[in-house]
Amino acid sequence: VQQHLISVGVGYVNLRIEKTTTTKKQTLFRYIIIAATNIRDKRRRRVVLSHIPTRFAFFATFASLIFPSLFAIQSNQSALRRNCKTIIKIEHTRDRFEVYATMLEAAINSGIKKFDILYEAYPDPRDFNAHMQLLIQNRLLIKEGHSSRDNSNGYYRTTNKGFVYLELYRELERLCPSLTIYVSN
Amino acid sequence: MMMTTTSERKNNRGKIQIMGDVLALGTSGIKKTHIMYRANLSYEQVHLYLGELIAKSLIVQDVSSPDGIMYRTTERGREFLQYYTRLTEFLEEQVKEEEEEQQQPKVGLSAAAPYISGSWIR
């Protein structure tokens, strides 16, 4: 008998779903729910809990615990909407200049791998190589041949020109902040 | 798996680029419809961007002019434009250099070619 145990924690009631196979060839699975109750005897517990009405009762308790909480969340949201007159919605699409700036900011400190730039700056992965190529061509980003950190190649670092770019971009941000807040009644 | 395809909106202008275009047009005062045609924007887009530029005091509405409502770039807007042009120069510098290199005829190599590839070297 193969047993796969999946533990499900729901609030203060801890339920376990036990998956059993009867024979080798038969791929019939039986799901038995075992509750962490005071019943210590395994045989007795299985007999009790494999009984269909008992199982249904456990499902019912499970559902009764889950569903009210969902409704409560929804009712809270609806109450919030009813009471608040203004909804502040922040919408922001990153500009190409901003993507370059984030990529350069990621590579400020002593060199970074290409993948880490992708991971930190979150550019569109389809355009990532084109962005990197453009930054390297314009000498804003430089590829270091050797890194002393782990003796490997392929590290990128922001150049002085890149720092100037970042300063210019910050000035633009100061004059025209990119985050816009739309307030609607 | 490496993705070799580029996104569909690669050549689309961003927010800063559109704002830069509008501010460049408004340096000597311009009407709203002229901004629409010259900056290639729709009516809704012009409303959106002009509203934002006015809110950030980068452009002002000149109601007193005899030609109707005109939009003029402010000092703050000119400063924005200055930074914007410098940024674009930063990103287009290398491309220009490459284009110039491509346009230059290879005089030196072609002149030296017969002597290099000629039989008298051998």
PDB file of C-alpha atoms in Angstrom:
ATOM      1  CA  VAL A   1       0.000   0.000   0.000  1.00  0.00           C
ATOM      2  CA  GLN A   2       1.417   3.330  -1.093  1.00  0.00           C
ATOM      3  CA  GLN A   3       0.598   6.206   1.070  1.00  0.00           C
ATOM      4  CA  HIS A   4       0.858   9.822   0.145  1.00  0.00           C
ATOM      5  CA  LEU A   5       0.137  12.202   2.884  1.00  0.00           C
ATOM      6  CA  ILE A   6      -0.841  15.769   2.234  1.00  0.00           C
ATOM      7  CA  SER A   7      -1.346  17.895   5.272  1.00  0.00           C
ATOM      8  CA  VAL A   8      -3.822  20.720   5.057  1.00  0.00           C
ATOM      9  CA  GLY A   9      -3.909  23.292   7.819  1.00  0.00           C
ATOM     10  CA  VAL A  10      -7.183  25.122   8.034  1.00  0.00           C
ATOM     11  CA  GLY A  11      -7.437  27.575  10.883  1.00  0.00           C
ATOM     12  CA  TYR A  12      -7.287  25.699  14.124  1.00  0.00           C
ATOM     13  CA  VAL A  13      -8.485  22.353  12.678  1.00  0.00           C
ATOM     14  CA  ASN A  14      -5.703  20.281  11.177  1.00  0.00           C
ATOM     15  CA  LEU A  15      -6.862  17.863   8.475  1.00  0.00           C
ATOM     16  CA  ARG A  16      -4.889  15.215   6.647  1.00  0.00           C
ATOM     17  CA  ILE A  17      -5.852  13.698   3.288  1.00  0.00           C
ATOM     18  CA  GLU A  18      -4.553  10.148   2.935  1.00  0.00           C
ATOM     19  CA  LYS A  19      -4.259   8.658  -0.551  1.00  0.00           C
ATOM     20  CA  THR A  20      -4.150   4.834  -0.649  1.00  0.00           C
ATOM     21  CA  THR A  21      -3.801   2.220  -3.404  1.00  0.00           C
ATOM     22  CA  THR A  22      -5.171  -1.225  -2.824  1.00  0.00           C
ATOM     23  CA  THR A  23      -3.090  -3.401  -5.184  1.00  0.00           C
ATOM     24  CA  LYS A  24      -0.167  -2.955  -7.547  1.00  0.00           C
ATOM     25  CA  LYS A  25      -2.115  -3.178 -10.821  1.00  0.00           C
ATOM     26  CA  GLN A  26      -5.221  -1.428  -9.702  1.00  0.00           C
ATOM     27  CA  THR A  27      -4.932   2.332 -10.065  1.00  0.00           C
ATOM     28  CA  LEU A  28      -7.923   2.966  -7.924  1.00  0.00           C
ATOM     29  CA  PHE A  29      -7.289   5.641  -5.334  1.00  0.00           C
ATOM     30  CA  ARG A  30      -9.218   6.093  -2.207  1.00  0.00           C
ATOM     31  CA  TYR A  31      -9.128   9.366  -0.392  1.00  0.00           C
ATOM     32  CA  ILE A  32      -9.694   9.197   3.313  1.00  0.00           C
ATOM     33  CA  ILE A  33      -9.747  12.250   5.432  1.00  0.00           C
ATOM     34  CA  ILE A  34      -8.220  11.805   8.827  1.00  0.00           C
ATOM     35  CA  ALA A  35      -8.775  14.476  11.362  1.00  0.00           C
ATOM     36  CA  ALA A  36      -6.393  15.165  14.166  1.00  0.00           C
ATOM     37  CA  THR A  37      -8.808  14.030  16.779  1.00  0.00           C
ATOM     38  CA  ASN A  38      -8.398  12.207  20.031  1.00  0.00           C
ATOM     39  CA  ILE A  39      -8.822   8.807  18.343  1.00  0.00           C
ATOM     40  CA  ARG A  40      -5.419   7.172  18.670  1.00  0.00           C
ATOM     41  CA  ASP A  41      -6.260   3.727  17.277  1.00  0.00           C
ATOM     42  CA  LYS A  42      -5.527   3.721  13.515  1.00  0.00           C
ATOM     43  CA  ARG A  43      -7.928   0.880  12.610  1.00  0.00           C
ATOM     44  CA  ARG A  44     -10.826   2.417  14.458  1.00  0.00           C
ATOM     45  CA  ARG A  45     -10.117   5.815  12.986  1.00  0.00           C
ATOM     46  CA  ARG A  46     -10.071   4.459   9.426  1.00  0.00           C
ATOM     47  CA  VAL A  47     -13.274   2.538   9.894  1.00  0.00           C
ATOM     48  CA  VAL A  48     -14.970   5.577  11.301  1.00  0.00           C
ATOM     49  CA  LEU A  49     -13.702   8.031   8.753  1.00  0.00           C
ATOM     50  CA  SER A  50     -14.134   5.849   5.638  1.00  0.00           C
ATOM     51  CA  HIS A  51     -17.811   5.858   6.414  1.00  0.00           C
ATOM     52  CA  ILE A  52     -19.412   8.126   3.773  1.00  0.00           C
ATOM     53  CA  PRO A  53     -21.701  10.190   6.018  1.00  0.00           C
ATOM     54  CA  THR A  54     -18.801  10.857   8.377  1.00  0.00           C
ATOM     55  CA  ARG A  55     -16.665  11.945   5.467  1.00  0.00           C
ATOM     56  CA  PHE A  56     -19.447  14.225   4.299  1.00  0.00           C
ATOM     57  CA  ALA A  57     -19.625  15.680   7.791  1.00  0.00           C
ATOM     58  CA  PHE A  58     -15.918  16.484   7.687  1.00  0.00           C
ATOM     59  CA  PHE A  59     -16.259  18.091   4.276  1.00  0.00           C
ATOM     60  CA  ALA A  60     -19.150  20.130   5.605  1.00  0.00           C
ATOM     61  CA  THR A  61     -17.096  21.373   8.555  1.00  0.00           C
ATOM     62  CA  PHE A  62     -14.234  22.167   6.199  1.00  0.00           C
ATOM     63  CA  ALA A  63     -16.550  24.159   3.925  1.00  0.00           C
ATOM     64  CA  SER A  64     -18.211  25.894   6.848  1.00  0.00           C
ATOM     65  CA  LEU A  65     -14.799  27.095   8.010  1.00  0.00           C
ATOM     66  CA  ILE A  66     -13.596  28.288   4.600  1.00  0.00           C
ATOM     67  CA  PHE A  67     -16.656  29.905   3.018  1.00  0.00           C
ATOM     68  CA  PRO A  68     -17.648  32.395   5.732  1.00  0.00           C
ATOM     69  CA  SER A  69     -14.121  33.827   5.737  1.00  0.00           C
ATOM     70  CA  LEU A  70     -14.340  34.400   1.965  1.00  0.00           C
ATOM     71  CA  PHE A  71     -17.658  36.142   2.331  1.00  0.00           C
ATOM     72  CA  ALA A  72     -16.274  38.232   5.166  1.00  0.00           C
ATOM     73  CA  ILE A  73     -13.411  39.479   2.958  1.00  0.00           C
ATOM     74  CA  GLN A  74     -15.820  40.401   0.190  1.00  0.00           C
ATOM     75  CA  SER A  75     -18.187  42.166   2.544  1.00  0.00           C
ATOM     76  CA  ASN A  76     -15.266  44.139   3.984  1.00  0.00           C
ATOM     77  CA  GLN A  77     -14.215  45.254   0.496  1.00  0.00           C
ATOM     78  CA  SER A  78     -17.738  46.253  -0.429  1.00  0.00           C
ATOM     79  CA  ALA A  79     -18.083  48.186   2.839  1.00  0.00           C
ATOM     80  CA  LEU A  80     -14.819  49.965   2.116  1.00  0.00           C
ATOM     81  CA  ARG A  81     -16.067  50.934  -1.331  1.00  0.00           C
ATOM     82  CA  ARG A  82     -19.349  52.173   0.075  1.00  0.00           C
ATOM     83  CA  ASN A  83     -17.769  54.273   2.809  1.00  0.00           C
ATOM     84  CA  CYS A  84     -14.838  55.747   0.864  1.00  0.00           C
ATOM     85  CA  LYS A  85     -15.703  58.510  -1.542  1.00  0.00           C
ATOM     86  CA  THR A  86     -12.385  58.565  -3.356  1.00  0.00           C
ATOM     87  CA  ILE A  87     -10.456  55.656  -4.716  1.00  0.00           C
ATOM     88  CA  ILE A  88      -6.803  56.331  -5.357  1.00  0.00           C
ATOM     89  CA  LYS A  89      -5.634  54.265  -8.269  1.00  0.00           C
ATOM     90  CA  ILE A  90      -1.960  54.194  -9.163  1.00  0.00           C
ATOM     91  CA  GLU A  91      -1.286  53.422 -12.809  1.00  0.00           C
ATOM     92  CA  HIS A  92       2.242  53.370 -14.059  1.00  0.00           C
ATOM     93  CA  THR A  93       3.747  52.037 -17.268  1.00  0.00           C
ATOM     94  CA  ARG A  94       7.501  52.149 -17.384  1.00  0.00           C
ATOM     95  CA  ASP A  95       9.103  54.226 -20.064  1.00  0.00           C
ATOM     96  CA  ARG A  96      12.100  53.002 -22.071  1.00  0.00           C
ATOM     97  CA  PHE A  97      14.279  55.576 -20.312  1.00  0.00           C
ATOM     98  CA  GLU A  98      13.141  54.261 -16.947  1.00  0.00           C
ATOM     99  CA  VAL A  99      13.930  50.682 -17.918  1.00  0.00           C
ATOM    100  CA  TYR A 100      17.460  51.722 -18.916  1.00  0.00           C
ATOM    101  CA  ALA A 101      17.829  53.623 -15.645  1.00  0.00           C
ATOM    102  CA  THR A 102      16.777  50.610 -13.559  1.00  0.00           C
ATOM    103  CA  MET A 103      19.150  48.378 -15.490  1.00  0.00           C
ATOM    104  CA  LEU A 104      22.014  50.814 -14.869  1.00  0.00           C
ATOM    105  CA  GLU A 105      21.095  51.143 -11.206  1.00  0.00           C
ATOM    106  CA  ALA A 106      21.241  47.364 -10.880  1.00  0.00           C
ATOM    107  CA  ALA A 107      24.812  47.369 -12.200  1.00  0.00           C
ATOM    108  CA  ILE A 108      26.113  50.260 -10.068  1.00  0.00           C
ATOM    109  CA  ASN A 109      27.948  48.159  -7.515  1.00  0.00           C
ATOM    110  CA  SER A 110      31.095  46.421  -8.714  1.00  0.00           C
ATOM    111  CA  GLY A 111      29.662  44.327 -11.508  1.00  0.00           C
ATOM    112  CA  ILE A 112      26.619  42.140 -11.910  1.00  0.00           C
ATOM    113  CA  LYS A 113      25.707  39.153 -14.045  1.00  0.00           C
ATOM    114  CA  LYS A 114      23.379  39.489 -17.009  1.00  0.00           C
ATOM    115  CA  PHE A 115      20.755  37.294 -15.403  1.00  0.00           C
ATOM    116  CA  ASP A 116      20.836  39.378 -12.222  1.00  0.00           C
ATOM    117  CA  ILE A 117      20.170  42.546 -14.228  1.00  0.00           C
ATOM    118  CA  LEU A 118      17.150  40.785 -15.727  1.00  0.00           C
ATOM    119  CA  TYR A 119      16.067  39.692 -12.273  1.00  0.00           C
ATOM    120  CA  GLU A 120      16.472  43.092 -10.603  1.00  0.00           C
ATOM    121  CA  ALA A 121      15.325  45.480 -13.322  1.00  0.00           C
ATOM    122  CA  TYR A 122      12.442  43.353 -14.701  1.00  0.00           C
ATOM    123  CA  PRO A 123      12.655  44.518 -18.321  1.00  0.00           C
ATOM    124  CA  ASP A 124      10.601  42.786 -21.001  1.00  0.00           C
ATOM    125  CA  PRO A 125      12.598  39.578 -21.582  1.00  0.00           C
ATOM    126  CA  ARG A 126      11.944  39.814 -25.321  1.00  0.00           C
ATOM    127  CA  ASP A 127      13.675  43.204 -25.456  1.00  0.00           C
ATOM    128  CA  PHE A 128      16.313  42.509 -22.840  1.00  0.00           C
ATOM    129  CA  ASN A 129      19.119  41.590 -25.238  1.00  0.00           C
ATOM    130  CA  ALA A 130      18.397  44.627 -27.427  1.00  0.00           C
ATOM    131  CA  HIS A 131      18.462  46.890 -24.355  1.00  0.00           C
ATOM    132  CA  MET A 132      21.756  45.410 -23.187  1.00  0.00           C
ATOM    133  CA  GLN A 133      23.268  45.787 -26.648  1.00  0.00           C
ATOM    134  CA  LEU A 134      22.192  49.429 -26.842  1.00  0.00           C
ATOM    135  CA  LEU A 135      23.590  50.241 -23.394  1.00  0.00           C
ATOM    136  CA  ILE A 136      26.907  48.570 -24.197  1.00  0.00           C
ATOM    137  CA  GLN A 137      27.130  50.239 -27.622  1.00  0.00           C
ATOM    138  CA  ASN A 138      26.548  53.646 -26.058  1.00  0.00           C
ATOM    139  CA  ARG A 139      29.148  52.879 -23.373  1.00  0.00           C
ATOM    140  CA  LEU A 140      26.714  53.276 -20.514  1.00  0.00           C
ATOM    141  CA  LEU A 141      27.365  49.699 -19.444  1.00  0.00           C
ATOM    142  CA  ILE A 142      30.655  47.883 -19.757  1.00  0.00           C
ATOM    143  CA  LYS A 143      31.399  44.183 -19.756  1.00  0.00           C
ATOM    144  CA  GLU A 144      34.214  43.285 -17.446  1.00  0.00           C
ATOM    145  CA  GLY A 145      36.435  40.515 -18.684  1.00  0.00           C
ATOM    146  CA  HIS A 146      37.264  39.191 -15.280  1.00  0.00           C
ATOM    147  CA  SER A 147      35.711  39.422 -11.872  1.00  0.00           C
ATOM    148  CA  SER A 148      37.734  38.942  -8.732  1.00  0.00           C
ATOM    149  CA  ARG A 149      34.662  37.839  -6.827  1.00  0.00           C
ATOM    150  CA  ASP A 150      34.490  34.307  -8.212  1.00  0.00           C
ATOM    151  CA  ASN A 151      37.074  34.375 -11.032  1.00  0.00           C
ATOM    152  CA  SER A 152      34.489  34.315 -13.790  1.00  0.00           C
ATOM    153  CA  ASN A 153      33.714  36.302 -16.913  1.00  0.00           C
ATOM    154  CA  GLY A 154      30.544  38.047 -17.996  1.00  0.00           C
ATOM    155  CA  TYR A 155      30.118  40.753 -15.391  1.00  0.00           C
ATOM    156  CA  TYR A 156      28.609  44.122 -16.259  1.00  0.00           C
ATOM    157  CA  ARG A 157      29.316  47.465 -14.597  1.00  0.00           C
ATOM    158  CA  THR A 158      27.869  50.956 -15.001  1.00  0.00           C
ATOM    159  CA  THR A 159      30.372  53.405 -16.513  1.00  0.00           C
ATOM    160  CA  ASN A 160      30.839  57.076 -15.661  1.00  0.00           C
ATOM    161  CA  LYS A 161      28.684  57.926 -18.640  1.00  0.00           C
ATOM    162  CA  GLY A 162      26.035  55.639 -17.172  1.00  0.00           C
ATOM    163  CA  PHE A 163      26.202  57.545 -13.897  1.00  0.00           C
ATOM    164  CA  VAL A 164      25.685  60.811 -15.797  1.00  0.00           C
ATOM    165  CA  TYR A 165      22.681  59.215 -17.517  1.00  0.00           C
ATOM    166  CA  LEU A 166      21.259  58.264 -14.126  1.00  0.00           C
ATOM    167  CA  GLU A 167      21.729  61.796 -12.809  1.00  0.00           C
ATOM    168  CA  LEU A 168      19.961  63.222 -15.849  1.00  0.00           C
ATOM    169  CA  TYR A 169      17.143  60.745 -15.442  1.00  0.00           C
ATOM    170  CA  ARG A 170      16.750  61.670 -11.762  1.00  0.00           C
ATOM    171  CA  GLU A 171      16.484  65.318 -12.765  1.00  0.00           C
ATOM    172  CA  LEU A 172      13.725  64.351 -15.207  1.00  0.00           C
ATOM    173  CA  GLU A 173      11.996  62.408 -12.449  1.00  0.00           C
ATOM    174  CA  ARG A 174      12.187  65.444 -10.189  1.00  0.00           C
ATOM    175  CA  LEU A 175      10.574  67.660 -12.819  1.00  0.00           C
ATOM    176  CA  CYS A 176       7.986  65.110 -13.897  1.00  0.00           C
ATOM    177  CA  PRO A 177       7.377  62.271 -11.452  1.00  0.00           C
ATOM    178  CA  SER A 178       6.383  59.134 -13.322  1.00  0.00           C
ATOM    179  CA  LEU A 179       3.888  57.889 -10.740  1.00  0.00           C
ATOM    180  CA  THR A 180       0.518  59.417 -11.450  1.00  0.00           C
ATOM    181  CA  ILE A 181      -2.349  59.249  -9.031  1.00  0.00           C
ATOM    182  CA  TYR A 182      -5.823  59.474 -10.466  1.00  0.00           C
ATOM    183  CA  VAL A 183      -8.463  60.378  -7.907  1.00  0.00           C
ATOM    184  CA  SER A 184     -12.015  59.611  -8.931  1.00  0.00           C
ATOM    185  CA  ASN A 185     -15.201  60.087  -6.957  1.00  0.00           C
TER     186      ASN A 185
ATOM    187  CA  MET B   1      14.975  28.838 -23.577  1.00  0.00           C
ATOM    188  CA  MET B   2      16.227  32.082 -25.063  1.00  0.00           C
ATOM    189  CA  MET B   3      13.627  34.394 -26.495  1.00  0.00           C
ATOM    190  CA  THR B   4      14.743  35.867 -29.774  1.00  0.00           C
ATOM    191  CA  THR B   5      11.528  37.643 -30.700  1.00  0.00           C
ATOM    192  CA  THR B   6      11.094  41.302 -29.834  1.00  0.00           C
ATOM    193  CA  SER B   7       7.994  42.818 -28.308  1.00  0.00           C
ATOM    194  CA  GLU B   8       5.353  44.319 -30.559  1.00  0.00           C
ATOM    195  CA  ARG B   9       5.517  47.799 -29.076  1.00  0.00           C
ATOM    196  CA  LYS B  10       9.258  48.223 -29.525  1.00  0.00           C
ATOM    197  CA  ASN B  11       8.988  51.341 -31.670  1.00  0.00           C
ATOM    198  CA  ASN B  12       6.201  52.935 -29.675  1.00  0.00           C
ATOM    199  CA  ARG B  13       7.027  56.226 -28.013  1.00  0.00           C
ATOM    200  CA  GLY B  14       7.034  56.300 -24.250  1.00  0.00           C
ATOM    201  CA  LYS B  15       5.522  58.871 -21.938  1.00  0.00           C
ATOM    202  CA  ILE B  16       8.717  60.911 -21.593  1.00  0.00           C
ATOM    203  CA  GLN B  17       9.267  60.928 -25.353  1.00  0.00           C
ATOM    204  CA  ILE B  18       5.756  62.174 -26.062  1.00  0.00           C
ATOM    205  CA  MET B  19       6.084  64.836 -23.372  1.00  0.00           C
ATOM    206  CA  GLY B  20       9.410  65.901 -24.846  1.00  0.00           C
ATOM    207  CA  ASP B  21       7.852  66.198 -28.305  1.00  0.00           C
ATOM    208  CA  VAL B  22       4.949  68.283 -26.990  1.00  0.00           C
ATOM    209  CA  LEU B  23       7.278  70.565 -25.026  1.00  0.00           C
ATOM    210  CA  ALA B  24       9.547  71.028 -28.035  1.00  0.00           C
ATOM    211  CA  LEU B  25       6.528  72.100 -30.085  1.00  0.00           C
ATOM    212  CA  GLY B  26       5.354  74.508 -27.398  1.00  0.00           C
ATOM    213  CA  THR B  27       8.539  76.590 -27.134  1.00  0.00           C
ATOM    214  CA  SER B  28       7.170  79.338 -29.386  1.00  0.00           C
ATOM    215  CA  GLY B  29       3.497  78.834 -28.554  1.00  0.00           C
ATOM    216  CA  ILE B  30       1.210  76.426 -30.370  1.00  0.00           C
ATOM    217  CA  LYS B  31      -2.463  75.520 -30.654  1.00  0.00           C
ATOM    218  CA  LYS B  32      -3.910  72.245 -29.455  1.00  0.00           C
ATOM    219  CA  THR B  33      -4.824  70.983 -32.937  1.00  0.00           C
ATOM    220  CA  HIS B  34      -1.327  71.760 -34.196  1.00  0.00           C
ATOM    221  CA  ILE B  35       0.114  69.709 -31.347  1.00  0.00           C
ATOM    222  CA  MET B  36      -2.202  66.893 -32.407  1.00  0.00           C
ATOM    223  CA  TYR B  37      -1.008  66.889 -35.999  1.00  0.00           C
ATOM    224  CA  ARG B  38       2.676  67.557 -35.424  1.00  0.00           C
ATOM    225  CA  ALA B  39       3.161  65.205 -32.481  1.00  0.00           C
ATOM    226  CA  ASN B  40       0.957  62.494 -34.044  1.00  0.00           C
ATOM    227  CA  LEU B  41      -1.425  62.249 -31.120  1.00  0.00           C
ATOM    228  CA  SER B  42      -5.142  61.622 -30.907  1.00  0.00           C
ATOM    229  CA  TYR B  43      -7.556  64.070 -29.284  1.00  0.00           C
ATOM    230  CA  GLU B  44      -7.757  62.005 -26.089  1.00  0.00           C
ATOM    231  CA  GLN B  45      -3.997  61.650 -25.880  1.00  0.00           C
ATOM    232  CA  VAL B  46      -3.476  65.393 -26.331  1.00  0.00           C
ATOM    233  CA  HIS B  47      -5.966  66.047 -23.521  1.00  0.00           C
ATOM    234  CA  LEU B  48      -4.232  63.538 -21.262  1.00  0.00           C
ATOM    235  CA  TYR B  49      -0.694  64.769 -21.846  1.00  0.00           C
ATOM    236  CA  LEU B  50      -1.530  68.479 -21.834  1.00  0.00           C
ATOM    237  CA  GLY B  51      -3.442  68.034 -18.586  1.00  0.00           C
ATOM    238  CA  GLU B  52      -0.479  66.312 -16.996  1.00  0.00           C
ATOM    239  CA  LEU B  53       2.014  68.875 -18.331  1.00  0.00           C
ATOM    240  CA  ILE B  54      -0.115  71.757 -17.051  1.00  0.00           C
ATOM    241  CA  ALA B  55      -0.507  70.054 -13.661  1.00  0.00           C
ATOM    242  CA  LYS B  56       3.267  69.723 -13.395  1.00  0.00           C
ATOM    243  CA  SER B  57       3.685  73.322 -14.628  1.00  0.00           C
ATOM    244  CA  LEU B  58       5.806  72.330 -17.596  1.00  0.00           C
ATOM    245  CA  ILE B  59       3.449  74.040 -20.038  1.00  0.00           C
ATOM    246  CA  VAL B  60       0.964  76.905 -19.605  1.00  0.00           C
ATOM    247  CA  GLN B  61      -2.264  77.869 -21.300  1.00  0.00           C
ATOM    248  CA  ASP B  62      -2.151  81.358 -22.836  1.00  0.00           C
ATOM    249  CA  VAL B  63      -5.742  82.540 -23.112  1.00  0.00           C
ATOM    250  CA  SER B  64      -4.978  86.198 -23.831  1.00  0.00           C
ATOM    251  CA  SER B  65      -3.438  85.657 -27.286  1.00  0.00           C
ATOM    252  CA  PRO B  66      -5.540  86.882 -30.273  1.00  0.00           C
ATOM    253  CA  ASP B  67      -5.205  83.553 -32.145  1.00  0.00           C
ATOM    254  CA  GLY B  68      -7.124  81.653 -29.477  1.00  0.00           C
ATOM    255  CA  ILE B  69      -5.862  79.379 -26.720  1.00  0.00           C
ATOM    256  CA  MET B  70      -2.138  78.830 -27.091  1.00  0.00           C
ATOM    257  CA  TYR B  71       0.158  76.512 -25.149  1.00  0.00           C
ATOM    258  CA  ARG B  72       3.623  77.744 -24.179  1.00  0.00           C
ATOM    259  CA  THR B  73       6.490  75.846 -22.565  1.00  0.00           C
ATOM    260  CA  THR B  74       7.536  77.267 -19.196  1.00  0.00           C
ATOM    261  CA  GLU B  75      11.056  77.627 -17.796  1.00  0.00           C
ATOM    262  CA  ARG B  76      10.560  74.357 -15.958  1.00  0.00           C
ATOM    263  CA  GLY B  77       9.485  72.801 -19.251  1.00  0.00           C
ATOM    264  CA  ARG B  78      12.589  74.123 -20.995  1.00  0.00           C
ATOM    265  CA  GLU B  79      14.698  72.578 -18.243  1.00  0.00           C
ATOM    266  CA  PHE B  80      12.886  69.268 -18.792  1.00  0.00           C
ATOM    267  CA  LEU B  81      13.499  69.567 -22.520  1.00  0.00           C
ATOM    268  CA  GLN B  82      17.178  70.232 -21.954  1.00  0.00           C
ATOM    269  CA  TYR B  83      17.584  67.087 -19.839  1.00  0.00           C
ATOM    270  CA  TYR B  84      15.498  65.086 -22.292  1.00  0.00           C
ATOM    271  CA  THR B  85      17.613  66.104 -25.302  1.00  0.00           C
ATOM    272  CA  ARG B  86      20.770  65.231 -23.408  1.00  0.00           C
ATOM    273  CA  LEU B  87      19.352  61.811 -22.548  1.00  0.00           C
ATOM    274  CA  THR B  88      18.414  61.098 -26.153  1.00  0.00           C
ATOM    275  CA  GLU B  89      21.873  62.252 -27.281  1.00  0.00           C
ATOM    276  CA  PHE B  90      23.366  59.763 -24.843  1.00  0.00           C
ATOM    277  CA  LEU B  91      21.434  56.932 -26.418  1.00  0.00           C
ATOM    278  CA  GLU B  92      21.908  57.940 -30.056  1.00  0.00           C
ATOM    279  CA  GLU B  93      25.588  58.909 -29.950  1.00  0.00           C
ATOM    280  CA  GLN B  94      27.005  55.525 -30.833  1.00  0.00           C
ATOM    281  CA  VAL B  95      24.428  54.921 -33.538  1.00  0.00           C
ATOM    282  CA  LYS B  96      25.441  58.189 -35.225  1.00  0.00           C
ATOM    283  CA  GLU B  97      29.122  57.254 -35.075  1.00  0.00           C
ATOM    284  CA  GLU B  98      28.410  53.905 -36.694  1.00  0.00           C
ATOM    285  CA  GLU B  99      26.365  55.546 -39.448  1.00  0.00           C
ATOM    286  CA  GLU B 100      29.162  58.000 -40.155  1.00  0.00           C
ATOM    287  CA  GLU B 101      31.656  55.155 -40.371  1.00  0.00           C
ATOM    288  CA  GLN B 102      29.426  53.340 -42.825  1.00  0.00           C
ATOM    289  CA  GLN B 103      28.974  56.448 -44.990  1.00  0.00           C
ATOM    290  CA  GLN B 104      32.714  57.194 -45.222  1.00  0.00           C
ATOM    291  CA  PRO B 105      34.281  55.688 -48.370  1.00  0.00           C
ATOM    292  CA  LYS B 106      37.145  53.323 -47.694  1.00  0.00           C
ATOM    293  CA  VAL B 107      39.745  55.390 -49.589  1.00  0.00           C
ATOM    294  CA  GLY B 108      42.819  54.306 -47.740  1.00  0.00           C
ATOM    295  CA  LEU B 109      42.212  50.624 -48.086  1.00  0.00           C
ATOM    296  CA  SER B 110      41.180  50.783 -51.742  1.00  0.00           C
ATOM    297  CA  ALA B 111      44.206  52.926 -52.609  1.00  0.00           C
ATOM    298  CA  ALA B 112      46.537  50.588 -50.803  1.00  0.00           C
ATOM    299  CA  ALA B 113      44.838  47.465 -52.056  1.00  0.00           C
ATOM    300  CA  PRO B 114      46.719  46.988 -55.327  1.00  0.00           C
ATOM    301  CA  TYR B 115      50.057  47.293 -53.557  1.00  0.00           C
ATOM    302  CA  ILE B 116      49.001  44.977 -50.735  1.00  0.00           C
ATOM    303  CA  SER B 117      47.410  42.369 -52.920  1.00  0.00           C
ATOM    304  CA  GLY B 118      49.742  42.974 -55.863  1.00  0.00           C
ATOM    305  CA  SER B 119      52.229  40.454 -57.057  1.00  0.00           C
ATOM    306  CA  TRP B 120      55.282  42.590 -56.274  1.00  0.00           C
ATOM    307  CA  ILE B 121      54.941  41.908 -52.505  1.00  0.00           C
ATOM    308  CA  ARG B 122      55.258  38.245 -53.083  1.00  0.00           C
TER     309      ARG B 122
END
